[in-house]
Amino acid sequence: MADEPKTLHLTDPKAMRALAHETRIRLLGELRIRGPQTVGILSDVTGEAVGSVSYHLGKLAEHGFVVEAPELARNRRERWWRAAHARTNWEPVELLDDPERRLASDLLRRAFLQRYVARFEAYLDAEASLDPAWVRGTTSSDNFLHLTPDELVELRRELSELGERWQARSNPDRPDARTVTLIWQAYRGPQ
């Protein structure tokens, strides 16, 4: 992964449609969060059947989202997989003039939205059982701003920089560190 860029910039509508699947999004997320894993480990973590995990990893590999990690295998039968990139992004504005790419982008964003909702619902289900120290830091909020298009671009840049700063500070090896999800959205609201 050291030779791979950290971010995969998507423009191919076929790759977008391939990723826009609940199981594939989850598998890619698990590989990014927990590191390289076998099909069996991913099956245990996600609750998906081994055959299903194998199929979806193949589709992810076909489009460059995951790669095999043969150096981790203890024998020829064992197959390890890793995320090919730390992040995936795409620019909706780049896709506006191409109906196929615009539709694929919309499909992918809706799939991610469903994943975000499912993850937050799982958190809400577990919140009462968490240490209050973790609940104290939890936040959900929204602000309604009156911005120009240039100001919205500036806000996007600042939010990205904030996320990158905290990502750089992130270290899973600290004893008290746990995975924390950071999601933000900024968009022109309906009138």
Tab-separated table of C-alpha atoms in Angstrom:
chain	number	residue	atom	x	y	z
A	1	MET	CA	0.000	0.000	0.000
A	2	ALA	CA	3.005	2.291	0.403
A	3	ASP	CA	3.259	2.708	-3.384
A	4	GLU	CA	-0.464	3.451	-3.750
A	5	PRO	CA	-1.854	6.977	-3.530
A	6	LYS	CA	-3.852	7.584	-0.360
A	7	THR	CA	-6.957	8.695	-2.254
A	8	LEU	CA	-8.666	7.095	-5.235
A	9	HIS	CA	-10.417	9.772	-7.294
A	10	LEU	CA	-13.404	8.178	-9.031
A	11	THR	CA	-14.582	9.228	-12.465
A	12	ASP	CA	-15.592	5.853	-13.937
A	13	PRO	CA	-19.359	5.254	-13.637
A	14	LYS	CA	-18.831	1.466	-13.678
A	15	ALA	CA	-16.562	1.682	-10.633
A	16	MET	CA	-19.067	3.956	-8.882
A	17	ARG	CA	-21.907	1.516	-9.525
A	18	ALA	CA	-19.750	-1.408	-8.399
A	19	LEU	CA	-19.006	0.303	-5.079
A	20	ALA	CA	-22.624	1.403	-4.576
A	21	HIS	CA	-23.548	-1.830	-2.812
A	22	GLU	CA	-24.117	-2.139	0.926
A	23	THR	CA	-21.894	-5.206	1.345
A	24	ARG	CA	-19.053	-3.785	-0.750
A	25	ILE	CA	-19.077	-0.496	1.118
A	26	ARG	CA	-18.963	-2.412	4.403
A	27	LEU	CA	-16.135	-4.720	3.268
A	28	LEU	CA	-14.035	-1.822	2.013
A	29	GLY	CA	-14.663	0.029	5.278
A	30	GLU	CA	-13.615	-2.984	7.351
A	31	LEU	CA	-10.378	-3.308	5.375
A	32	ARG	CA	-9.657	0.389	5.809
A	33	ILE	CA	-10.438	0.436	9.517
A	34	ARG	CA	-9.042	-2.940	10.646
A	35	GLY	CA	-6.385	-3.531	7.999
A	36	PRO	CA	-5.789	-6.613	5.842
A	37	GLN	CA	-8.060	-9.603	6.419
A	38	THR	CA	-8.988	-12.941	4.903
A	39	VAL	CA	-12.386	-13.798	3.465
A	40	GLY	CA	-13.069	-15.888	6.567
A	41	ILE	CA	-12.268	-13.048	8.959
A	42	LEU	CA	-14.407	-10.632	6.935
A	43	SER	CA	-17.217	-13.173	6.922
A	44	ASP	CA	-17.086	-13.398	10.728
A	45	VAL	CA	-16.942	-9.608	11.166
A	46	THR	CA	-19.760	-8.780	8.744
A	47	GLY	CA	-21.984	-11.828	9.178
A	48	GLU	CA	-21.949	-12.369	5.403
A	49	ALA	CA	-21.477	-15.849	3.932
A	50	VAL	CA	-17.925	-16.692	2.825
A	51	GLY	CA	-19.056	-17.070	-0.795
A	52	SER	CA	-20.754	-13.680	-0.731
A	53	VAL	CA	-17.667	-11.997	0.763
A	54	SER	CA	-15.454	-13.632	-1.857
A	55	TYR	CA	-17.736	-12.499	-4.688
A	56	HIS	CA	-17.930	-8.904	-3.459
A	57	LEU	CA	-14.165	-8.715	-2.878
A	58	GLY	CA	-13.718	-9.839	-6.474
A	59	LYS	CA	-15.932	-7.004	-7.669
A	60	LEU	CA	-14.034	-4.514	-5.504
A	61	ALA	CA	-10.712	-5.823	-6.844
A	62	GLU	CA	-11.967	-5.604	-10.432
A	63	HIS	CA	-12.340	-1.847	-9.980
A	64	GLY	CA	-9.166	-1.245	-7.967
A	65	PHE	CA	-10.690	-0.722	-4.515
A	66	VAL	CA	-8.945	-3.720	-2.916
A	67	VAL	CA	-5.840	-5.760	-3.690
A	68	GLU	CA	-4.551	-9.102	-2.520
A	69	ALA	CA	-1.894	-9.150	0.207
A	70	PRO	CA	-0.074	-12.439	-0.557
A	71	GLU	CA	2.799	-11.622	1.793
A	72	LEU	CA	0.443	-12.207	4.745
A	73	ALA	CA	-0.604	-15.714	3.663
A	74	ARG	CA	0.793	-18.612	5.679
A	75	ASN	CA	0.145	-21.041	2.814
A	76	ARG	CA	-1.010	-21.096	-0.821
A	77	ARG	CA	-4.668	-21.527	0.082
A	78	GLU	CA	-4.884	-18.528	2.387
A	79	ARG	CA	-5.810	-15.268	0.624
A	80	TRP	CA	-5.483	-11.928	2.369
A	81	TRP	CA	-6.988	-8.684	1.108
A	82	ARG	CA	-6.271	-5.021	1.834
A	83	ALA	CA	-7.796	-1.714	0.814
A	84	ALA	CA	-5.886	-0.253	-2.137
A	85	HIS	CA	-6.446	3.320	-0.906
A	86	ALA	CA	-7.164	5.050	2.394
A	87	ARG	CA	-9.996	7.109	0.889
A	88	THR	CA	-12.225	7.327	-2.160
A	89	ASN	CA	-13.571	10.592	-3.495
A	90	TRP	CA	-15.260	12.039	-6.527
A	91	GLU	CA	-16.371	15.498	-7.600
A	92	PRO	CA	-20.094	15.703	-8.390
A	93	VAL	CA	-19.501	18.916	-10.340
A	94	GLU	CA	-17.203	17.008	-12.729
A	95	LEU	CA	-20.060	14.628	-13.517
A	96	LEU	CA	-22.895	17.066	-14.217
A	97	ASP	CA	-22.475	17.024	-18.017
A	98	ASP	CA	-22.475	13.222	-18.330
A	99	PRO	CA	-25.847	11.612	-17.504
A	100	GLU	CA	-24.318	8.147	-16.931
A	101	ARG	CA	-21.655	9.444	-14.528
A	102	ARG	CA	-24.152	11.752	-12.786
A	103	LEU	CA	-26.537	8.819	-12.220
A	104	ALA	CA	-23.695	6.611	-10.938
A	105	SER	CA	-22.544	9.363	-8.555
A	106	ASP	CA	-26.084	9.778	-7.252
A	107	LEU	CA	-26.421	6.031	-6.727
A	108	LEU	CA	-23.114	5.905	-4.849
A	109	ARG	CA	-23.923	8.892	-2.644
A	110	ARG	CA	-27.284	7.359	-1.739
A	111	ALA	CA	-25.580	4.055	-0.862
A	112	PHE	CA	-23.141	5.891	1.412
A	113	LEU	CA	-25.996	7.821	2.998
A	114	GLN	CA	-27.750	4.536	3.832
A	115	ARG	CA	-24.488	3.246	5.368
A	116	TYR	CA	-24.120	6.414	7.454
A	117	VAL	CA	-27.696	6.082	8.732
A	118	ALA	CA	-27.195	2.381	9.587
A	119	ARG	CA	-23.965	3.120	11.470
A	120	PHE	CA	-25.562	5.948	13.453
A	121	GLU	CA	-28.594	3.800	14.284
A	122	ALA	CA	-26.232	1.064	15.540
A	123	TYR	CA	-24.506	3.663	17.701
A	124	LEU	CA	-27.847	4.865	19.136
A	125	ASP	CA	-28.782	1.253	19.923
A	126	ALA	CA	-25.501	0.804	21.831
A	127	GLU	CA	-25.216	4.250	23.441
A	128	ALA	CA	-26.787	3.284	26.784
A	129	SER	CA	-24.147	0.576	27.247
A	130	LEU	CA	-21.164	2.857	26.552
A	131	ASP	CA	-18.900	4.487	29.090
A	132	PRO	CA	-20.312	8.021	29.682
A	133	ALA	CA	-16.893	9.435	28.725
A	134	TRP	CA	-17.584	8.361	25.141
A	135	VAL	CA	-21.169	9.642	25.144
A	136	ARG	CA	-20.012	13.059	26.416
A	137	GLY	CA	-18.037	13.608	23.184
A	138	THR	CA	-20.817	12.516	20.841
A	139	THR	CA	-22.440	15.214	18.738
A	140	SER	CA	-25.121	15.633	16.123
A	141	SER	CA	-26.036	19.060	14.952
A	142	ASP	CA	-26.894	21.195	12.003
A	143	ASN	CA	-26.525	24.837	11.133
A	144	PHE	CA	-28.398	26.776	8.510
A	145	LEU	CA	-26.008	29.217	6.902
A	146	HIS	CA	-26.463	31.894	4.249
A	147	LEU	CA	-23.424	31.531	1.993
A	148	THR	CA	-22.286	32.308	-1.513
A	149	PRO	CA	-21.037	29.485	-3.767
A	150	ASP	CA	-17.436	30.576	-3.083
A	151	GLU	CA	-18.042	30.526	0.670
A	152	LEU	CA	-19.468	27.007	0.418
A	153	VAL	CA	-16.269	25.928	-1.383
A	154	GLU	CA	-14.225	27.576	1.393
A	155	LEU	CA	-16.278	25.783	4.065
A	156	ARG	CA	-15.738	22.472	2.265
A	157	ARG	CA	-11.972	23.067	2.197
A	158	GLU	CA	-11.882	23.941	5.913
A	159	LEU	CA	-13.931	20.858	6.842
A	160	SER	CA	-11.608	18.669	4.774
A	161	GLU	CA	-8.563	20.189	6.465
A	162	LEU	CA	-10.120	19.612	9.891
A	163	GLY	CA	-10.841	15.959	9.033
A	164	GLU	CA	-7.290	15.496	7.720
A	165	ARG	CA	-5.793	17.064	10.858
A	166	TRP	CA	-7.698	14.667	13.108
A	167	GLN	CA	-6.917	11.735	10.792
A	168	ALA	CA	-3.210	12.519	11.170
A	169	ARG	CA	-3.643	12.552	14.948
A	170	SER	CA	-5.524	9.243	14.889
A	171	ASN	CA	-3.580	6.279	16.282
A	172	PRO	CA	-5.298	2.929	16.847
A	173	ASP	CA	-2.401	1.684	18.994
A	174	ARG	CA	-3.198	3.965	21.944
A	175	PRO	CA	-4.838	1.975	24.773
A	176	ASP	CA	-7.949	4.177	25.047
A	177	ALA	CA	-8.357	4.833	21.306
A	178	ARG	CA	-11.436	3.459	19.570
A	179	THR	CA	-12.853	3.985	16.090
A	180	VAL	CA	-14.810	7.250	15.893
A	181	THR	CA	-16.900	8.137	12.853
A	182	LEU	CA	-16.736	11.694	11.534
A	183	ILE	CA	-19.315	12.614	8.908
A	184	TRP	CA	-20.139	16.063	7.663
A	185	GLN	CA	-22.240	17.457	4.883
A	186	ALA	CA	-22.569	20.921	3.450
A	187	TYR	CA	-24.991	21.511	0.613
A	188	ARG	CA	-27.468	24.035	-0.676
A	189	GLY	CA	-30.725	23.304	1.046
A	190	PRO	CA	-34.126	23.269	-0.606
A	191	GLN	CA	-35.752	26.660	-1.015
